[in-house]
Short mmCIF file of C-alpha atoms in Angstrom, two decimals:
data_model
loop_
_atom_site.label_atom_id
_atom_site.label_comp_id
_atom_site.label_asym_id
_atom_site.label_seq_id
_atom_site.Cartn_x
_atom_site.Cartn_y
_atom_site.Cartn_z
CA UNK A 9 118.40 3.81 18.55
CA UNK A 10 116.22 5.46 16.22
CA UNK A 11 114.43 8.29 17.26
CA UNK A 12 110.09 7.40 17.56
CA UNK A 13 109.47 11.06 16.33
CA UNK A 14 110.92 10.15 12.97
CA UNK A 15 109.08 9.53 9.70
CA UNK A 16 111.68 6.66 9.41
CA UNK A 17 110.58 5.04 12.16
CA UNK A 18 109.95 1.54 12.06
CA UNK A 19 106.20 1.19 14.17
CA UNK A 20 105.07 4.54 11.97
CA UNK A 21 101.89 4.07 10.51
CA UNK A 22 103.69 4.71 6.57
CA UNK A 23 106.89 3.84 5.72
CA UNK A 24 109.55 5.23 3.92
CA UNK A 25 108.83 7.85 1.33
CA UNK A 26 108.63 5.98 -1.78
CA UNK A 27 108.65 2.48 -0.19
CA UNK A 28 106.24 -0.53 0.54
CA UNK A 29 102.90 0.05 2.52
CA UNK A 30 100.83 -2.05 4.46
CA UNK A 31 96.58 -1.85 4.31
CA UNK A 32 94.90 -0.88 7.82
CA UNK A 33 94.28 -4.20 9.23
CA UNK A 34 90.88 -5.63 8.27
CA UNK A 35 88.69 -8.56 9.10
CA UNK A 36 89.87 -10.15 6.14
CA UNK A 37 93.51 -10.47 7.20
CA UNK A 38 92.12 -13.01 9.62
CA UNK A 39 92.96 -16.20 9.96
CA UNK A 40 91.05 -18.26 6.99
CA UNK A 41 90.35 -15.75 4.97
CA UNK A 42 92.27 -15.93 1.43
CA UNK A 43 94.86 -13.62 1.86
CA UNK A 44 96.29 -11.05 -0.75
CA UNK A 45 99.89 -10.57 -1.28
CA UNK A 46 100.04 -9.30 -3.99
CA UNK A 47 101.35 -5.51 -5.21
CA UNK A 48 98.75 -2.82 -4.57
CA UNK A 49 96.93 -2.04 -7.75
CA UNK A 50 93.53 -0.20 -8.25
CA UNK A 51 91.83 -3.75 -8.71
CA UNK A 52 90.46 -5.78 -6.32
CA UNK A 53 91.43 -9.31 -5.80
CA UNK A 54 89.27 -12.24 -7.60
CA UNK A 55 87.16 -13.85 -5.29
CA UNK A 56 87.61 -17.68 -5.11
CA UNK A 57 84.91 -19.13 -3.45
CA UNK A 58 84.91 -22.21 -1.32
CA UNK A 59 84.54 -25.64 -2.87
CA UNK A 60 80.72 -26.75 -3.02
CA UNK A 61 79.07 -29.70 -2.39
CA UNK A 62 79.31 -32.55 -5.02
CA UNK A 63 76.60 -32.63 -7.82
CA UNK A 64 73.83 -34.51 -6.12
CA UNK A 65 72.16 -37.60 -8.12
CA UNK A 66 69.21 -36.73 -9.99
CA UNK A 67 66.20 -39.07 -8.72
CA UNK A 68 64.80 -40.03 -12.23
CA UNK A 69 68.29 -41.57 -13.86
CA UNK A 70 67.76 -45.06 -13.54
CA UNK A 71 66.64 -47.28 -16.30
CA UNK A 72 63.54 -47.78 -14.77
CA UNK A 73 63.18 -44.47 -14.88
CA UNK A 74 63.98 -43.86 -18.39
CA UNK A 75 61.38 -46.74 -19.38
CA UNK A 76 58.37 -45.07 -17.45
CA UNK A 77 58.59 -41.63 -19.40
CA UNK A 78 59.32 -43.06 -22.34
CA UNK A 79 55.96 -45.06 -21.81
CA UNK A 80 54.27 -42.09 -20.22
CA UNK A 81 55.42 -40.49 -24.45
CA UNK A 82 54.08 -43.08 -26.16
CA UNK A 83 51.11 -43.12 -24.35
CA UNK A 84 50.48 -39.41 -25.18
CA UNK A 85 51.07 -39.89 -29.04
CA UNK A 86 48.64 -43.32 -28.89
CA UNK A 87 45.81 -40.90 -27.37
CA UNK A 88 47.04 -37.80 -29.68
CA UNK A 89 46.12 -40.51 -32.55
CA UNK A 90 43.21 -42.14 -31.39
CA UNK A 91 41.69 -38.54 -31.03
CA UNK A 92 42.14 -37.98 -34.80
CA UNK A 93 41.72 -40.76 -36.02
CA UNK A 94 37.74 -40.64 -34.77
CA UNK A 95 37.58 -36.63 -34.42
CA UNK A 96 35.25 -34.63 -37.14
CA UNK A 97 38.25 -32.86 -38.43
CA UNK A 98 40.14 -36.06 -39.50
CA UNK A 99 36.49 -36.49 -41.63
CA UNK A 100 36.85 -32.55 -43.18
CA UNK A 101 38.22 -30.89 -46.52
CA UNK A 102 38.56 -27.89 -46.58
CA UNK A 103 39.71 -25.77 -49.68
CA UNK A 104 39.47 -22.21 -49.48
CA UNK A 105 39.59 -19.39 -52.22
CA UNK A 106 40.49 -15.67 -52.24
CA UNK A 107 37.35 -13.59 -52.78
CA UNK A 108 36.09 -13.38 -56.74
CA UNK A 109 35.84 -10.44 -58.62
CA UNK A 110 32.57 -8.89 -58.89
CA UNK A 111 30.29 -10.05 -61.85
CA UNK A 112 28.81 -7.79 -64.50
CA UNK A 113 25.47 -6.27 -63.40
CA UNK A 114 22.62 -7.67 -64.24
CA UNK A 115 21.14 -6.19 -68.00
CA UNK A 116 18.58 -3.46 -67.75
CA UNK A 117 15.36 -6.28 -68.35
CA UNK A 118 15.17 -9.82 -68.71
CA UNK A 119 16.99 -10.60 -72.09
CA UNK A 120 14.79 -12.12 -74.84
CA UNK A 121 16.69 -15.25 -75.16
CA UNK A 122 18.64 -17.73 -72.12
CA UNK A 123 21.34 -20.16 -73.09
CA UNK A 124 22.80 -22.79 -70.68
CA UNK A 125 26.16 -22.04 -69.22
CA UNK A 126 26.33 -24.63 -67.16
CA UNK A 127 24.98 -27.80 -64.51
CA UNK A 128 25.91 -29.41 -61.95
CA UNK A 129 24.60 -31.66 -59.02
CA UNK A 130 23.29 -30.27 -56.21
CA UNK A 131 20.92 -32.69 -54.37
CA UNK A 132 21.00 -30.70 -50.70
CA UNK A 133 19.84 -27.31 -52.63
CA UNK A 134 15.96 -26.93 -52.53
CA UNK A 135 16.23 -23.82 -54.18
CA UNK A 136 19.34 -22.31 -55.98
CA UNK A 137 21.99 -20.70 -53.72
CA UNK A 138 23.47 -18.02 -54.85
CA UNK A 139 26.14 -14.79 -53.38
CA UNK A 140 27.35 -12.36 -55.21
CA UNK A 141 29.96 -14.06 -57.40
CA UNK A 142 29.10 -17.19 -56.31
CA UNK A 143 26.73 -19.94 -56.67
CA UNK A 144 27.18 -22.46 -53.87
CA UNK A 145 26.21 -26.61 -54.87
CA UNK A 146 25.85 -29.62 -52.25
CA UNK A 147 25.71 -32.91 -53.24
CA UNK A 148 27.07 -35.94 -51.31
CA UNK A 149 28.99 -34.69 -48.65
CA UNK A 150 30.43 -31.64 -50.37
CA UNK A 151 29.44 -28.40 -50.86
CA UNK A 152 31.23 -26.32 -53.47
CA UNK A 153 31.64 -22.25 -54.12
CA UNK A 154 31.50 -22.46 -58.03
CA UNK A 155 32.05 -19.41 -60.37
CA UNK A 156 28.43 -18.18 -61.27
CA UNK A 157 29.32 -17.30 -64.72
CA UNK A 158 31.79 -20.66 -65.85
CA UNK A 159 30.19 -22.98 -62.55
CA UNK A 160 34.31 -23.52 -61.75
CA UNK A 161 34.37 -24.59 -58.72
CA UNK A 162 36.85 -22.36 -56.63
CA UNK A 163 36.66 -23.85 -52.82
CA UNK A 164 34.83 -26.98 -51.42
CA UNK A 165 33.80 -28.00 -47.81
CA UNK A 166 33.55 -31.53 -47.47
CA UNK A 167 32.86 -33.84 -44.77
CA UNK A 168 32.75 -37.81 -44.01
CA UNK A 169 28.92 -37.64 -43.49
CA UNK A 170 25.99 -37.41 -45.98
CA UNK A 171 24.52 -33.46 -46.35
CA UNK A 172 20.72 -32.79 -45.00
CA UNK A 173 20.71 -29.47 -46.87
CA UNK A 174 21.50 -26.01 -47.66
CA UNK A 175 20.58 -22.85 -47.69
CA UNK A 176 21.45 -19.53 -47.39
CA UNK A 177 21.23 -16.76 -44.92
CA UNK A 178 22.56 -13.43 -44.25
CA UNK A 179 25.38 -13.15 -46.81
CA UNK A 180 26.63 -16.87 -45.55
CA UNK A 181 25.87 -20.33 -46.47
CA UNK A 182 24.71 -22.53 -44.06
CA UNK A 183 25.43 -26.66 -44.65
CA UNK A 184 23.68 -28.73 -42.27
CA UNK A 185 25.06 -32.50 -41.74
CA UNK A 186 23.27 -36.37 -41.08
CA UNK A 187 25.02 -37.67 -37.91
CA UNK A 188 24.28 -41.55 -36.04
CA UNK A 189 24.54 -40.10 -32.27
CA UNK A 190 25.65 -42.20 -29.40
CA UNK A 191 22.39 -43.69 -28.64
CA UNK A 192 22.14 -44.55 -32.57
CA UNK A 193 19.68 -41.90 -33.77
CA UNK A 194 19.79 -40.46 -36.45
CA UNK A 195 19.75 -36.80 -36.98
CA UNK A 196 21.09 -33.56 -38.68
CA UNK A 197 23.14 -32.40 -36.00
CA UNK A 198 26.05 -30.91 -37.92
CA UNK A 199 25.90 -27.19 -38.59
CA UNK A 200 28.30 -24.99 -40.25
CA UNK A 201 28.48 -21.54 -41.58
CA UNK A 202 30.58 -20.85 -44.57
CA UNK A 203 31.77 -17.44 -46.34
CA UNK A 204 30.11 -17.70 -49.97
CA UNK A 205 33.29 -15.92 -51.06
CA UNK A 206 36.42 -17.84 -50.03
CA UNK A 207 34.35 -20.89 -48.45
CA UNK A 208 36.01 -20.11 -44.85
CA UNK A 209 33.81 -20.85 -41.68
CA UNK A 210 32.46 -18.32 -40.14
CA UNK A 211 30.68 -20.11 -37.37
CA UNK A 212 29.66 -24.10 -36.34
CA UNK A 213 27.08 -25.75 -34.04
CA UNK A 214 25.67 -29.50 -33.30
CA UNK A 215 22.04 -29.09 -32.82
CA UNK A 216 18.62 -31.73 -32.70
CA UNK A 217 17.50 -31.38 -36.47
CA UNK A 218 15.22 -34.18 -37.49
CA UNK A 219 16.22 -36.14 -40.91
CA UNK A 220 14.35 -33.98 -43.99
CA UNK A 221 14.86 -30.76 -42.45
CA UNK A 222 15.02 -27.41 -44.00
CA UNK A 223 16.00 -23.92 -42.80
CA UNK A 224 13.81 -21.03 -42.48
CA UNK A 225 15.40 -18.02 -42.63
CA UNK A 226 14.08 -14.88 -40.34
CA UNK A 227 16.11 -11.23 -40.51
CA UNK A 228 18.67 -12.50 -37.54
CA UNK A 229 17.07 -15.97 -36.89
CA UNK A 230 16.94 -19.69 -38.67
CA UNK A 231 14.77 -22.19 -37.45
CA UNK A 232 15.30 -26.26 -38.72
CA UNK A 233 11.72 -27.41 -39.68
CA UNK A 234 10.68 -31.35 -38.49
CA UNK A 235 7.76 -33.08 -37.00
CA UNK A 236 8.43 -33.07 -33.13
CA UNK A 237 10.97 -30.64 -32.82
CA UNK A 238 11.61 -27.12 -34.00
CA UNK A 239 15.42 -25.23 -33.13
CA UNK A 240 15.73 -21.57 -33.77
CA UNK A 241 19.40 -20.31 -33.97
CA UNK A 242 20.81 -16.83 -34.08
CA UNK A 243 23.10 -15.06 -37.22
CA UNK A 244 25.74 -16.46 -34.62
CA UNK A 245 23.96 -20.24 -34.45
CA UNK A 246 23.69 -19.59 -31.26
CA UNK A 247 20.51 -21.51 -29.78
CA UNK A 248 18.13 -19.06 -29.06
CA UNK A 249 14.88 -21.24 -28.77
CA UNK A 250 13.47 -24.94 -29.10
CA UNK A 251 9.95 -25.68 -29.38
CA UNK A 252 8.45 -29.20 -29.14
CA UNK A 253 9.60 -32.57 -27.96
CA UNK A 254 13.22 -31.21 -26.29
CA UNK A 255 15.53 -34.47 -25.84
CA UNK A 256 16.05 -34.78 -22.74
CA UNK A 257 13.67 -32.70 -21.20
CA UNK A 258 14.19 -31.45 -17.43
CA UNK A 259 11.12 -29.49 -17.27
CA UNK A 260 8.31 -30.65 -19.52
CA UNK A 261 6.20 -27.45 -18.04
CA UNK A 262 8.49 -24.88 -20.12
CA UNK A 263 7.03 -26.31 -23.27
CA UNK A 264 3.32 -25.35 -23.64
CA UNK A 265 2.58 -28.38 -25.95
CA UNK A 266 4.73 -31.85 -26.46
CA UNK A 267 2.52 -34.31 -27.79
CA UNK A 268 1.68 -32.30 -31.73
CA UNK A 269 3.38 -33.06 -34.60
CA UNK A 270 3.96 -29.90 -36.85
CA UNK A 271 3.26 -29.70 -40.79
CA UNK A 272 4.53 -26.44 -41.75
CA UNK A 273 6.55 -23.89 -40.84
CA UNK A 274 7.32 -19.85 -41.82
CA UNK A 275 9.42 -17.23 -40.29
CA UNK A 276 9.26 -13.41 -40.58
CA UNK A 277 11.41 -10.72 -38.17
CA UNK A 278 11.55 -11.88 -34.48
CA UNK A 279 8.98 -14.73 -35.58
CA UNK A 280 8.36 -17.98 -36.20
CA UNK A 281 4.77 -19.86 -37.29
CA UNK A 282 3.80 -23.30 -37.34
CA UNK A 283 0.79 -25.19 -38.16
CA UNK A 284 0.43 -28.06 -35.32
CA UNK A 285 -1.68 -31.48 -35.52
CA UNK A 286 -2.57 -31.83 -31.44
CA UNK A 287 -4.17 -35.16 -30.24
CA UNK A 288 -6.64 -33.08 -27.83
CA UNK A 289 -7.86 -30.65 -30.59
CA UNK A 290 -10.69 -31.15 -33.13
CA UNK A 291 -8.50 -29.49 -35.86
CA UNK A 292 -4.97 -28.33 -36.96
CA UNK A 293 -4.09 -25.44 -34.82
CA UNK A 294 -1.76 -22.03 -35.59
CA UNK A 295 0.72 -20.72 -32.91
CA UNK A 296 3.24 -17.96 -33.07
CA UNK A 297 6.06 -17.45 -31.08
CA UNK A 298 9.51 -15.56 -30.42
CA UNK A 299 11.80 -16.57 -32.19
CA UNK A 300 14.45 -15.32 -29.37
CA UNK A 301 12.51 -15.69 -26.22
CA UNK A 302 14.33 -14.34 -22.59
CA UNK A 303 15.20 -17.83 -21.68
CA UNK A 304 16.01 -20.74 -25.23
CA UNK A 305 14.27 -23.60 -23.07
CA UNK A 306 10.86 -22.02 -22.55
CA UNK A 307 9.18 -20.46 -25.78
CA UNK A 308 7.07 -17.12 -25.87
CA UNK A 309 4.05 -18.16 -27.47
CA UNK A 310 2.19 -14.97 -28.97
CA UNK A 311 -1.03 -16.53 -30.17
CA UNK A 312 -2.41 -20.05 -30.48
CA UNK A 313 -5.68 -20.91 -32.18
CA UNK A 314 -7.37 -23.64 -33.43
CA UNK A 315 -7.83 -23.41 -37.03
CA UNK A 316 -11.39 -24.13 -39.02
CA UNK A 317 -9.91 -27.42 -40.55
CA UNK A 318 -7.36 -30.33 -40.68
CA UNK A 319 -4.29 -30.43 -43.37
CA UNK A 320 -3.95 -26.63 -43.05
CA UNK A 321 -0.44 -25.12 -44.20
CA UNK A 322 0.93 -21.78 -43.29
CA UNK A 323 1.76 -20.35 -46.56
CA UNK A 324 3.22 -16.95 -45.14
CA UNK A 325 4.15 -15.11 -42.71
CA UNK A 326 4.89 -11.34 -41.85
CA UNK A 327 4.76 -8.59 -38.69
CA UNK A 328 1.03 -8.00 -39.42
CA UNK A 329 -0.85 -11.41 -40.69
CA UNK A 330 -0.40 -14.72 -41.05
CA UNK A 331 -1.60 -16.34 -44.37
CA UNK A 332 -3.24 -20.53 -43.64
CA UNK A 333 -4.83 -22.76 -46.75
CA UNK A 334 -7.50 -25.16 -45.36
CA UNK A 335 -7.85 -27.27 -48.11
CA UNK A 336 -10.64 -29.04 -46.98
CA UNK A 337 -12.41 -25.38 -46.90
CA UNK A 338 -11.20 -24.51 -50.37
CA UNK A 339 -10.22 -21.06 -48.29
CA UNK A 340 -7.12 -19.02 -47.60
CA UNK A 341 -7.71 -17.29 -44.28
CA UNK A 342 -5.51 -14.31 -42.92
CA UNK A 343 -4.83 -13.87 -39.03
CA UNK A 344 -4.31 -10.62 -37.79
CA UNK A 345 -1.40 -10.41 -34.76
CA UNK A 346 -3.21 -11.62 -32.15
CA UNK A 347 -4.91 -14.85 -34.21
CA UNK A 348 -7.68 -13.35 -34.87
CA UNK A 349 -9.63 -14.23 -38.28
CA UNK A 350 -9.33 -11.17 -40.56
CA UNK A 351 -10.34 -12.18 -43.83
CA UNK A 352 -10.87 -15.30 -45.96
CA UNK A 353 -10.53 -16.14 -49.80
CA UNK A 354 -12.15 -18.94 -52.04
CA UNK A 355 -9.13 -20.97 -53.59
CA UNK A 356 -9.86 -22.40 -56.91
CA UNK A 357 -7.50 -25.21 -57.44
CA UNK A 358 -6.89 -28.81 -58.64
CA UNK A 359 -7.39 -31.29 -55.49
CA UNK A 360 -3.64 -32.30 -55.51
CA UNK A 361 -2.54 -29.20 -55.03
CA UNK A 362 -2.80 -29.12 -51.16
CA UNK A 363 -3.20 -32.82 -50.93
CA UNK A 364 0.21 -33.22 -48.76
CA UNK A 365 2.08 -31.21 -46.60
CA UNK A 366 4.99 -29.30 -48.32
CA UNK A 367 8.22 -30.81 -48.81
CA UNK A 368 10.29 -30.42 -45.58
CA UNK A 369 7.40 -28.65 -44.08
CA UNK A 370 7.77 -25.58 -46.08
CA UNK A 371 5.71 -23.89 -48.72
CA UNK A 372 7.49 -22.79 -51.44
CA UNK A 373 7.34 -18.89 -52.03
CA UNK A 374 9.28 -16.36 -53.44
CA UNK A 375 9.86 -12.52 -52.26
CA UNK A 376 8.69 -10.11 -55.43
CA UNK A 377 9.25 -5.91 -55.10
CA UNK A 378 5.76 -5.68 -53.89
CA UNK A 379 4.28 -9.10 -53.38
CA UNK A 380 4.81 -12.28 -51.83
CA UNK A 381 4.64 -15.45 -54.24
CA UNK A 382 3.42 -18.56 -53.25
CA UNK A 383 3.58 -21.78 -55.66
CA UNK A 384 0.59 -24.23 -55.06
CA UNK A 385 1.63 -26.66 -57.16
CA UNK A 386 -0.19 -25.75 -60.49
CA UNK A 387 -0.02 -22.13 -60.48
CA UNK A 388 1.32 -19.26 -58.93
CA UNK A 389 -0.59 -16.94 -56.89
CA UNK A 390 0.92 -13.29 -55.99
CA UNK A 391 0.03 -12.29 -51.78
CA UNK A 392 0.62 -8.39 -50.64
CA UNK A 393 3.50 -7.84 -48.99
CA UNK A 394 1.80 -5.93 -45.92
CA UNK A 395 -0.96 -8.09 -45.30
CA UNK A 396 -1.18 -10.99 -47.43
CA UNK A 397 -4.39 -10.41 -49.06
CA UNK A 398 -4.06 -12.20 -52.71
CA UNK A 399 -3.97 -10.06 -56.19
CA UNK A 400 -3.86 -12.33 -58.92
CA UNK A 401 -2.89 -15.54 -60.08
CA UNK A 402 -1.00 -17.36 -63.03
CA UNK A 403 -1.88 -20.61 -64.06
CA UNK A 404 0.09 -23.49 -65.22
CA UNK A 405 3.21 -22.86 -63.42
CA UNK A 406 6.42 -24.83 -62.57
CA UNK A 407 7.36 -22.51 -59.32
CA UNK A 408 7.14 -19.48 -57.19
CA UNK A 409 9.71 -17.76 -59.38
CA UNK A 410 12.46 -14.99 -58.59
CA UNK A 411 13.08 -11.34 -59.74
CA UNK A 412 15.75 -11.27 -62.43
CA UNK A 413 17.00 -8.28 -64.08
CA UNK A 414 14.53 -5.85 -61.99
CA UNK A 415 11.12 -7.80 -63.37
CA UNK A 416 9.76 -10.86 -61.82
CA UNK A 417 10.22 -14.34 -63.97
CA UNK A 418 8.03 -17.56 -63.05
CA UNK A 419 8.97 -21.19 -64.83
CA UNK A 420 6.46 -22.25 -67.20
CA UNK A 421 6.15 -25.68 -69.50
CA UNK A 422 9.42 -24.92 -72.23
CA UNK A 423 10.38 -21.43 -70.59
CA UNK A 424 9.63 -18.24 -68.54
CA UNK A 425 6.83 -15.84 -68.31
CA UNK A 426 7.78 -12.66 -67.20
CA UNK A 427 5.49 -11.48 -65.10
CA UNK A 428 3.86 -7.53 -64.46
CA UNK A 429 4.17 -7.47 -60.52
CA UNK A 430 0.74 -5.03 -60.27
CA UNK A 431 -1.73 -7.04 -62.22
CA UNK A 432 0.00 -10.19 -63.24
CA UNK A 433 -0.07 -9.51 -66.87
CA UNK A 434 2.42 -10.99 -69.07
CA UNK A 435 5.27 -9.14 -70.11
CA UNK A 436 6.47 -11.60 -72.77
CA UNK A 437 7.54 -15.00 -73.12
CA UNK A 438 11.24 -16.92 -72.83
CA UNK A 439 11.83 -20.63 -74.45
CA UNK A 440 14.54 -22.81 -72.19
CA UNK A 441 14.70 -25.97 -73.12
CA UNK A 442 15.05 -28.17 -69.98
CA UNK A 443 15.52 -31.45 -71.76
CA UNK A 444 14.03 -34.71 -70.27
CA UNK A 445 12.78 -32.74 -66.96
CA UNK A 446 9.43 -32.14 -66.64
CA UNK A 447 8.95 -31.12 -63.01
CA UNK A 448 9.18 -28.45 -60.10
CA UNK A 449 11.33 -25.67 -60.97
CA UNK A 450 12.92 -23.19 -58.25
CA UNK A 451 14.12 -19.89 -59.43
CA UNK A 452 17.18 -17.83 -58.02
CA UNK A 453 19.69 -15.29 -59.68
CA UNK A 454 22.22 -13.52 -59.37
CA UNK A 455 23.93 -10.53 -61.42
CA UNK A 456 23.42 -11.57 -65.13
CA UNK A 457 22.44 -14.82 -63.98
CA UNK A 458 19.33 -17.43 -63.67
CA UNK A 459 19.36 -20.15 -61.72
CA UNK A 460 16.94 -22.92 -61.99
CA UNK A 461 16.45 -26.02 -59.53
CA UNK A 462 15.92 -28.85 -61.56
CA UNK A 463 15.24 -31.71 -58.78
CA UNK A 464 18.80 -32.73 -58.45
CA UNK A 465 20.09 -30.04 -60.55
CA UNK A 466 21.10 -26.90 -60.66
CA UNK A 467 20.74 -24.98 -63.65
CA UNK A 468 23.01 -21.55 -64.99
CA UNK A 469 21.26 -19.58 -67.77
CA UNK A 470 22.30 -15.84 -69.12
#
């Protein structure tokens, strides 16, 4: 019998020297738990888990199934397309340029002879627009970025809808659209801001325009001229005021006066002037207002007062005065900043001068070094910058004119008069032939470049 004491024994904890061991017992040497004979090694045993469950049936595998999201699909793709196919975008064009090199600078005076480069339509353009190297053209529905010097046309921005005009405005172009609304009115709702340059958008709005509007541009504000309704947007085209008949007015006590219809409009820095025609005054009254009041629904009115006449039009204004012809008076009166009467001046001209209003409400001028120029319709009569008080006048004129090559240029019958801003001598003479057209002319430039507005046209000279 073998001896208990001894390493040999067979209930010892270890066995012989060099022989098989056994591992402490262990829950896992229970019964049902895989078991591991295997040779002892310094790796665990894989673990083999238990069998799971079997795959359950997915809910959404029957044919019906399959039918209802393949309808669901093809119902997203029909809406997908019958969203573009009546969205503004499907209606766009869009072809955008890199930006153009810089033109030559303009020569050192006006040069004594002008040769056309180039035409082309531009219907929507009251007065040339030009940008640096570019002189932007709308006609139709397009408006193009052509090369000032070769008229090339290097982008375009067209759309589906007919162009109400335009302009521009703090380095940008602004193109404002004719849209039929859902009630079938008319308007020119469709605003969009455009990089002169490459012809990218910088910015787009819908707005209340009235058919035949124009902008008037402020430092950091544009306001669309019309009958009933004025709308004065930021550099942004944000909305920053309305002033008139508001569709869809909510609080007719906001607006000081509804029932007037308006005849002409200027704008200066933070302001906006109108002449209005109201039923309950004896005569065509001036107002002034903010053009970025605290609230965009209820205007800041300044000053209001009721003029000495009927068929007025605000020919200019700035911070300090307000210039008004009463044509019935033969007089051009200055307001001060409140609307007070601070001067007036006997106008001399032929009777159809100021027999209308102004095209689109606004009277064409032109911005000199040191005076204001304002086109009557026969001549061309020079305003002081500070407060409006007239200098001198040139007769038998085609336009307001534009400085060119540092002196200022007005259009005459068969050329240009260059014109000496402090007395209104003349400088010298320029012969353009303009063909058959016999009209209006509006002056613009840019770098070696005149631009003339022949109605429909627009003009390049150097």
């Amino acid at each position: 019998m073998a001896d208990p004491s001894s390493p040999t024994g067979t209930d010892s904890t270890f066995g012989n020297a060099g022989g098989r061991h056994r591992r402490p017992a262990s829950p896992e040497s229970s019964p049902g738990y895989p078991q591991d004979d295997t040779q002892d090694t310094d790796e665990l045993p894989a673990f083999r888990p238990p069998a799971g469950r079997p795959a359950r049936r997915s809910p959404w595998s029957t044919g019906r199934d399959r039918v209802a999201v393949a309808l669901v699909v093809l119902g997203c793709v029909l809406l997908a397309g019958t969203v573009w196919a009546f969205s503004d975008q499907r209606g766009t064009v869009q072809q955008n340029a890199e930006p153009p090199p810089p033109l030559p600078a303009a020569p050192a005076s006006v040069p004594g002879t002008l040769t056309e480069m180039w035409r082309a339509p531009s219907s929507a353009t009251p007065v040339p627009v030009a940008e640096g190297a570019t002189v932007v053209t709308g006609d139709g529905g397009e408006v193009a970025g052509r090369d000032a010097l070769t008229g090339q046309v290097r982008w375009r921005y067209g759309r589906d809808l007919p162009l109400c005009t335009v302009a521009p405005a703090w380095n940008r172009v602004l193109a404002v659209y004719s849209k039929t609304g859902a009630a079938g009115a008319t308007g020119c709702s469709e605003v969009t801001q455009l990089d002169p340059g490459t012809g990218g958008r910088t910015a787009q709005r819908n707005g209340d325009a009235e058919l035949g509007t124009r902008l008037v541009v402020g430092e950091r504000h544009v306001t669309t001229t019309g009958s009933r309704l004025l709308n004065t947007w930021r550099d942004d085209l944000v909305k920053s005021n309305e002033y008139g008949q508001v569709p869809a007015l909510v609080n007719p006590e906001k607006q000081p006066r509804t029932g007037c219809a308006f005849a002409s409009v200027a704008a200066t820095s933070g302001k906006v002037g109108v002449v209005e025609r109201c039923p309950e005054d004896p005569a065509d009254r001036l107002t002034v207002f903010k053009a970025a009041p605290d609230k965009s629904d209820k205007p800041e009115v300044e000053y209001s007062t009721v003029l000495a006449g009927g068929s007025a039009q605000l020919v200019a204004l700035t911070e300090k005065a307000a210039a008004v012809a009463l044509p019935e008076q033969s007089r051009l009166v200055i307001y001060d900043v409140e609307g007070r009467e601070r001067a007036a001046y006997p106008l001399d001209l032929p009777a159809g001068d100021l027999s209308e209003d102004p095209s689109g409400g606004v009277v064409p001028t032109a911005q000199g070094e040191a005076n204001i120029y304002w086109f009557t319709g026969s001549r061309t009569m020079a305003l002081a910058k500070d407060d409006l008080t007239p200098r001198w006048t040139v007769n038998n004129t085609l336009g307001a004119g534009t400085l060119f090559a540092g002196q200022f240029v007005v259009p005459i019958e068969g050329g240009l008069v260059v014109i000496d801003e402090a007395d209104g001598g003349t400088v010298r003479t320029i012969g353009v032939d303009r063909r058959e057209h016999s009209g209006p002319v509006a002056l613009s430039s840019t770098g070696p470049v005149l631009l003339e507005q022949r109605g429909d046209t627009v003009v390049a000279l150097r």
